[in-house]
Coordinates of C-alpha atoms in Angstrom, one line a residue:
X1 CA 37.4 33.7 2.4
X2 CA 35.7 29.9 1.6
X3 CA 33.1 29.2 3.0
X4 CA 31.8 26.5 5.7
X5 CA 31.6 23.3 5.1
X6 CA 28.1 21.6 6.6
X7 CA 29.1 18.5 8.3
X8 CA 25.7 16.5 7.2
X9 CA 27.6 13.0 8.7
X10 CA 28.3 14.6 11.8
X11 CA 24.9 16.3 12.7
X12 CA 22.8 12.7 11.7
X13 CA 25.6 11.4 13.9
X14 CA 23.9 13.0 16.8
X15 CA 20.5 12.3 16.1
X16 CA 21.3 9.0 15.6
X17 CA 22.2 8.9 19.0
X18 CA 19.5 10.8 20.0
X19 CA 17.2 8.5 19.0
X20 CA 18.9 5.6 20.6
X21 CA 18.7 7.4 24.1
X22 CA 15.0 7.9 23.1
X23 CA 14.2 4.8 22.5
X24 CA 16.0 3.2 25.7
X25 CA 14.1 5.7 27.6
X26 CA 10.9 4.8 26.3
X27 CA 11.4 0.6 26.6
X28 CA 11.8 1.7 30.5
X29 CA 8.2 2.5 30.4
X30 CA 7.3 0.1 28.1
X31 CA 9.1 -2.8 27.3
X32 CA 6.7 -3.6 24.2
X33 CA 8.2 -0.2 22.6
X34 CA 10.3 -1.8 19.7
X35 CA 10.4 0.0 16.9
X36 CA 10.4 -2.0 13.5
X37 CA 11.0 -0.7 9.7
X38 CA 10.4 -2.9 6.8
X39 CA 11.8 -2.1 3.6
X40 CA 10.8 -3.7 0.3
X41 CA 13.0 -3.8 -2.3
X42 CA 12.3 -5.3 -5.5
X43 CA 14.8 -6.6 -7.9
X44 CA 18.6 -5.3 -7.8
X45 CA 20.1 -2.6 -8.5
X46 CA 23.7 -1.6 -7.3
X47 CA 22.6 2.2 -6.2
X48 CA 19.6 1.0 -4.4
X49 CA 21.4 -1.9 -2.6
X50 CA 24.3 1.1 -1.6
X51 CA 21.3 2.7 -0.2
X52 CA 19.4 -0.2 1.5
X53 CA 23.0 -1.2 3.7
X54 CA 23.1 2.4 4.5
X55 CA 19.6 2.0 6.1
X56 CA 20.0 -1.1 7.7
X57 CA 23.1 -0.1 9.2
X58 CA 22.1 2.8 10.4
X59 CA 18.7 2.0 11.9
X60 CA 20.8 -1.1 14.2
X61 CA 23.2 1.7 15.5
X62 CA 19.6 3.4 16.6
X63 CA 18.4 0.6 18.4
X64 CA 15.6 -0.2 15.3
X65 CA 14.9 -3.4 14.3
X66 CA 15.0 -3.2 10.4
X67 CA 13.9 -6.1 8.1
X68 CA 14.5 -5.9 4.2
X69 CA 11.9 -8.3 2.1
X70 CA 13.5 -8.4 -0.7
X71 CA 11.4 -9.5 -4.5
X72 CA 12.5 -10.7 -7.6
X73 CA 12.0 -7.7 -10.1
X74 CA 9.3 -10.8 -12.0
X75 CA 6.9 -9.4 -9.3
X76 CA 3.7 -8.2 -10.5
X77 CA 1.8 -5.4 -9.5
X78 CA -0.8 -7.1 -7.5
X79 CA 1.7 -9.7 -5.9
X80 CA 3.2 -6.7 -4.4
X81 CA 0.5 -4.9 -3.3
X82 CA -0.6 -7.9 -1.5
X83 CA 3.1 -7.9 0.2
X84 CA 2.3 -4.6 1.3
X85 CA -0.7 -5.1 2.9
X86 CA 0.2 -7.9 5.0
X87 CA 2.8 -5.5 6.4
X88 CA 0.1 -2.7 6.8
X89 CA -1.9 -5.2 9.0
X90 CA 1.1 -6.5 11.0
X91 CA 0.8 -4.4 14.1
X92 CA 4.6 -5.4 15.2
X93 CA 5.5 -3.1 11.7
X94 CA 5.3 0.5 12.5
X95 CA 7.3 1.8 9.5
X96 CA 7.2 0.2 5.6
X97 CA 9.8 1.6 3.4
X98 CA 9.6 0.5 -0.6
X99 CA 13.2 1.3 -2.1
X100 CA 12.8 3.5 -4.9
X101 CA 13.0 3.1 -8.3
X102 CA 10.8 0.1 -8.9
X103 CA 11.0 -1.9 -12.4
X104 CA 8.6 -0.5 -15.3
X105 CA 5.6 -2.7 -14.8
X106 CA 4.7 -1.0 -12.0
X107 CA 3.2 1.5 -10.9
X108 CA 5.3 3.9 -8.5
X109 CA 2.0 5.9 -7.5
X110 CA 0.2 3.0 -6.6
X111 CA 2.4 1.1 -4.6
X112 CA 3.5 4.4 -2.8
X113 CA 0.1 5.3 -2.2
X114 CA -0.7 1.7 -0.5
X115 CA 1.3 2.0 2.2
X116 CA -0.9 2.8 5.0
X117 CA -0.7 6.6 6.1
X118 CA 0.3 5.2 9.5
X119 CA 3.3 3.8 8.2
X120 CA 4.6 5.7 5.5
X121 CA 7.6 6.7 7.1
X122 CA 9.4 8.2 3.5
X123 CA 6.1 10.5 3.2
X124 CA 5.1 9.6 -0.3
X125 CA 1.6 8.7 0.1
X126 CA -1.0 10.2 -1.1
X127 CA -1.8 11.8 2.4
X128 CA 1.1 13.0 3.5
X129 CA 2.5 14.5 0.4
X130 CA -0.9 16.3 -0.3
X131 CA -1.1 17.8 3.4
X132 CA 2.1 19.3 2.7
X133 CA 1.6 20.7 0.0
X134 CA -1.8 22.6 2.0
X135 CA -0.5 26.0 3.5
X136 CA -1.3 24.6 6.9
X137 CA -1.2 21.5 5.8
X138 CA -0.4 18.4 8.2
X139 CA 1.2 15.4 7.3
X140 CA 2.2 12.5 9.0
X141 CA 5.8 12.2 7.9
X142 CA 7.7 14.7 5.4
X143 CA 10.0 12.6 3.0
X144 CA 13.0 11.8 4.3
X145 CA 15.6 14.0 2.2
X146 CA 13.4 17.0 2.2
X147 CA 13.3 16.5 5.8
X148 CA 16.4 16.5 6.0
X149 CA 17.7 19.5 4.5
X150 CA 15.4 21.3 6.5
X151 CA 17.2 20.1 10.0
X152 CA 20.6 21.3 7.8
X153 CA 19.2 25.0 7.4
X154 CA 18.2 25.1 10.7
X155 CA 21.1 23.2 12.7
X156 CA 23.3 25.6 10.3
X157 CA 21.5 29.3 11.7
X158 CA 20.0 29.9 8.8
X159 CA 17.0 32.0 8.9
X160 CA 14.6 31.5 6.1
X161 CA 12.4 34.2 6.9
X162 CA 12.1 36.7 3.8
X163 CA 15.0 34.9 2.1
X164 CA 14.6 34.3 -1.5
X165 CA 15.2 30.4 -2.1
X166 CA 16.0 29.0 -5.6
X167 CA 15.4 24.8 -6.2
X168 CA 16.7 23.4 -8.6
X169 CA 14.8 20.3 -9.7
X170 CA 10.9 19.5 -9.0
X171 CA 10.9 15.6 -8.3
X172 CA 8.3 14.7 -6.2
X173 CA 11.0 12.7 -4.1
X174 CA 13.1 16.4 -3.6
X175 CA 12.2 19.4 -5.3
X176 CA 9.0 19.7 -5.2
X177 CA 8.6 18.7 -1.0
X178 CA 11.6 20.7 -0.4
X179 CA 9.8 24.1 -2.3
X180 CA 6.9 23.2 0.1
X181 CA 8.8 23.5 3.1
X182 CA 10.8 26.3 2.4
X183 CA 7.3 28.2 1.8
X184 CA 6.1 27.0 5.1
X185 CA 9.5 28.6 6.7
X186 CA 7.8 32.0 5.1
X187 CA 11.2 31.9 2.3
X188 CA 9.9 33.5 -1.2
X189 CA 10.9 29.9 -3.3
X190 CA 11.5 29.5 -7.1
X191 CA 11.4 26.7 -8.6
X192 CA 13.7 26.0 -11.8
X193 CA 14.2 22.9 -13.9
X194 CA 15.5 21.9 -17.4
X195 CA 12.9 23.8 -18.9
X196 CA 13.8 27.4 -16.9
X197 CA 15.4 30.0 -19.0
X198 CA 18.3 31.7 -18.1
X199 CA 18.4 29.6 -15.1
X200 CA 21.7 31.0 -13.7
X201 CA 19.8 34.4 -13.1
X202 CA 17.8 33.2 -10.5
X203 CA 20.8 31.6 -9.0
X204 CA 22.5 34.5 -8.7
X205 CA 19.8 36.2 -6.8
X206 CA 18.9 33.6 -4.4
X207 CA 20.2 33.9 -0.4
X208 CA 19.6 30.3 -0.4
X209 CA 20.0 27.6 -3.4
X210 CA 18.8 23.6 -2.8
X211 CA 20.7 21.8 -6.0
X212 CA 18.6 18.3 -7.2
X213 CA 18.5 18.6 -10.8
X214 CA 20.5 15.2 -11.3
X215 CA 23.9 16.7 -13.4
X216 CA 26.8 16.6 -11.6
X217 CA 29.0 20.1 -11.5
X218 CA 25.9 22.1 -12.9
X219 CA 26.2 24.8 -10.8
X220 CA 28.9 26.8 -11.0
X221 CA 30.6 29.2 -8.2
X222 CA 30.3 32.0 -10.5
X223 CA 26.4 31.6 -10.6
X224 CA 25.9 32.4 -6.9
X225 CA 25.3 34.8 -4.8
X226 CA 28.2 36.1 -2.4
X227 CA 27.4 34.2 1.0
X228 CA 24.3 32.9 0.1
X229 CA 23.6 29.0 1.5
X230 CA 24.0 25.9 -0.7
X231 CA 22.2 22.6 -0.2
X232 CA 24.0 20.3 -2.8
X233 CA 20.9 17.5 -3.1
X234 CA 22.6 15.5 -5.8
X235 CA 23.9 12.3 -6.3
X236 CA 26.3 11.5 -9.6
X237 CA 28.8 9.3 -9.8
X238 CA 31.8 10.1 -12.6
X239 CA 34.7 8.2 -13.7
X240 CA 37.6 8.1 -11.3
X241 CA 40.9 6.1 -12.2
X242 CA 42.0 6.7 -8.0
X243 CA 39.4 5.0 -7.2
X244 CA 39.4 0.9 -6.8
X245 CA 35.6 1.1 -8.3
X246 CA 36.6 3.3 -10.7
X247 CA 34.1 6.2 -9.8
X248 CA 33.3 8.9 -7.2
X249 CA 30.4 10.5 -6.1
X250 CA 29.5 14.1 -6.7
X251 CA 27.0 16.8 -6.3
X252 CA 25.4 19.3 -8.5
X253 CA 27.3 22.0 -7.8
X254 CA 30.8 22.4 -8.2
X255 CA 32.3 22.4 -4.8
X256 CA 35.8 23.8 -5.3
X257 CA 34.4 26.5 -6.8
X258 CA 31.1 27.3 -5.2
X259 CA 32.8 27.1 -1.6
X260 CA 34.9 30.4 -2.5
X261 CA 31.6 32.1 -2.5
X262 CA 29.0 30.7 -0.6
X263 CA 28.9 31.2 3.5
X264 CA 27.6 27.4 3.8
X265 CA 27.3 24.7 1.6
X266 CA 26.5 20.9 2.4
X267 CA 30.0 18.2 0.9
X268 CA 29.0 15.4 -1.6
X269 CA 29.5 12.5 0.3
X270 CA 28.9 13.6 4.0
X271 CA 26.2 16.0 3.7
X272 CA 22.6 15.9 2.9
X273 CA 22.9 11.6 2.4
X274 CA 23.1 11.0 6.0
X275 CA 20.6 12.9 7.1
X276 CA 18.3 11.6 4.7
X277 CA 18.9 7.9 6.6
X278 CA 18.5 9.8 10.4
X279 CA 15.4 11.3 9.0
X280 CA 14.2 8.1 8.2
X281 CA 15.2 6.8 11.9
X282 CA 13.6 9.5 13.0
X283 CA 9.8 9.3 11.2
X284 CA 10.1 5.5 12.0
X285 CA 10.0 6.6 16.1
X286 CA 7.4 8.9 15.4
X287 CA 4.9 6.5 13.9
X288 CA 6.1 3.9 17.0
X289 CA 5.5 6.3 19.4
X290 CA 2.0 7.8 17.3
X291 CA 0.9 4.0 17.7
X292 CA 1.1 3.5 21.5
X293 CA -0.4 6.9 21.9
X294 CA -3.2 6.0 20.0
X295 CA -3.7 2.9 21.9
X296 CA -3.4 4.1 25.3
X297 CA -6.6 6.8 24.3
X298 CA -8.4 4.1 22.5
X299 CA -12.1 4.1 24.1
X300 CA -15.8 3.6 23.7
X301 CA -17.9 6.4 22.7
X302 CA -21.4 5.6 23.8
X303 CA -24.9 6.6 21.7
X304 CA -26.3 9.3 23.4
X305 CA -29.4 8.3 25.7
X306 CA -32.4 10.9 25.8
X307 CA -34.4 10.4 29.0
X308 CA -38.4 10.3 28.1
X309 CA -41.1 10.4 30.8
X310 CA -43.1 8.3 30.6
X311 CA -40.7 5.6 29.4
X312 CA -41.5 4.5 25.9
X313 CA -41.8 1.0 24.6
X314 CA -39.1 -1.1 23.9
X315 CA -39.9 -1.0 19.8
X316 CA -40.0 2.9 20.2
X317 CA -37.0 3.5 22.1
X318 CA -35.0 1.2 19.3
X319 CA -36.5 3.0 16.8
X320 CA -36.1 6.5 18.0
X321 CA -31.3 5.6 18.1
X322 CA -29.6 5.2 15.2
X323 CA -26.7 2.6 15.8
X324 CA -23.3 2.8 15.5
X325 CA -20.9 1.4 12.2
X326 CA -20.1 -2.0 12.6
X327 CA -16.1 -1.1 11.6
X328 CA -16.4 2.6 13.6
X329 CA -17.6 0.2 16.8
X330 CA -14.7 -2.2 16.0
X331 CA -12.3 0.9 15.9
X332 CA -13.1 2.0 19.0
X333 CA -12.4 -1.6 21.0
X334 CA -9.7 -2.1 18.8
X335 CA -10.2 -4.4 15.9
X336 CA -8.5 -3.4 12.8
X337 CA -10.3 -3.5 9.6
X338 CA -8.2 -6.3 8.3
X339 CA -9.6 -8.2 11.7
X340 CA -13.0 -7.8 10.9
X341 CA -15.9 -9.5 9.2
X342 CA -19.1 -7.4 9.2
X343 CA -22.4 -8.8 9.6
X344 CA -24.5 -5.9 8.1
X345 CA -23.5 -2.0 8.5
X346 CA -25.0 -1.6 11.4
X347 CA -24.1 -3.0 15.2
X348 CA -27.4 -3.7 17.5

């Protein structure tokens, strides 16, 4: 008997809509609750501009107002970090998004990393991606299609609990986050890539298999356990004469064939994609939401005061306290960083 199909488009469908309702509900409380995503893109490149629409799209049927600044691949490094941080101080920004890959001459790491933690809303930083790889770890925002396939497993009944779990591929952007959170969900993981021997061994044994190793068809029906779960993570496109662009886009696995023995698997198109852009939607209300909750508890710590009889003198008593930061005063009333121009450490 086949197996069922996981209906990616339909489920982000929902929490697309979710998200809308959320957001109306929360601009009846406050009508200053607008939540904005910026993505950068630099140069083009047909994929990532595929990609880019998807977002954009997607984040106006949500009720998001989505910007894309868009650079000429001539960029330099610092001309874009500087980019970067004028978005991390513009408080009206509550999610930044740079549109992966970027050209040679720069850095990936760094420009990932500068996005402020508050922002990162695809969970590359630095932060966020170190906190989850920490056992009890906690990280802003998990990357989007990691995320994602998480929400599949679980909207599907899937119990990760004991199972053993295979990935295939460890990209920082997939396998690796996904191998993370499939520990967290107590699943006993392995992680294969093009180095693993005998890789179709440990496919055979695994209850749950997440494919993003980048080769369209690689996995083979015959490989896989009977009804074990398949999360088809890739992204290929082959020649297709039926096709007006003369291509079509495929997984790693080989659908026909793995769908006669596996209990669910996820369609290329229409299955992990879409939820990658509704996980997106759906970090980009969190850090909106993270904002004005950190506003509204904002307030002033004050130095503690230590009563003396008899009073001492005035030189003694300013002596005896130890002031405050000058930038962990200006947090607490407020001011950013970028905001601020210290005279001295020290506030009097």
């Amino acid at each position: 008997m086949a197996g069922h199909k996981i209906d990616g488009t339909a489920i982000a469908k929902s929490i697309r809509e979710r998200i809308h309702a959320q957001i109306k509900e929360a601009q009846k409380l406050n009508p200053r609750y607008k939540p904005c995503l910026k993505i950068v893109q630099i140069g083009e490149r047909p994929d990532s501009s595929t990609y880019v629409r998807m977002k954009l799209k997607a984040a106006e049927e949500a009720g998001i107002l989505c910007e894309l600044v868009h650079l000429p691949s001539s960029i330099t490094e610092s001309e874009l970090l500087l980019q970067i941080q004028n978005l991390n101080n513009d408080h009206s920004v509550h999610g930044i998004l740079v549109q992966l890959p970027v050209p040679n001459h720069i850095s990936e790491h760094t420009v990932t990393s500068a996005v402020a933690e508050e922002k990162d809303v695809d969970g590359f930083g630095t932060m966020n991606i170190g906190e989850l790889a920490k056992r009890s770890g906690k990280p802003l925002f998990v990357p989007c299609t990691p995320k994602g396939v998480m929400v599949l497993l679980k909207e599907s009944g899937v119990d990760l609990r004991g199972k053993n779990a295979v990935v295939l591929g460890r990209s920082d952007i997939v396998g690796s986050p996904v191998s993370y959170l499939l520990k967290n969900a107590d699943a006993t993981v392995t992680v294969c890539h093009s180095h693993t021997q005998n890789l179709s061994d440990f496919v055979r044994r695994a209850d749950v298999v997440v494919a993003a190793i980048g080769k369209p068809g690689f996995v083979k029906g015959e490989w896989l356990k009977e009804g074990a779960v398949v999360i088809d993570v890739g992204t290929n496109y082959i020649p297709d004469t039926s096709k007006k662009s003369g291509q079509r886009l495929v997984g790693d696995v080989d659908f026909d064939s793995a769908i006669e023995v596996a209990s669910q698997i996820t369609p290329v198109p229409g299955g992990v994609g879409p939820m990658t852009v509704a996980m997106l939607l759906q970090n980009v209300v969190d850090a909106t939401t993270a904002y004005f909750d950190k506003q509204k508890a904002r307030h002033v710590v004050p130095l503690p005061l230590k009563q003396l009889s008899p009073v001492p003198s005035d030189i003694a008593i300013s002596r005896c306290q130890h002031p405050k930061l000058i930038t962990q005063a200006a947090g607490e009333t407020g001011i950013a960083a970028h905001e601020l121009v210290p005279f001295g450490r020290v506030s009097n």
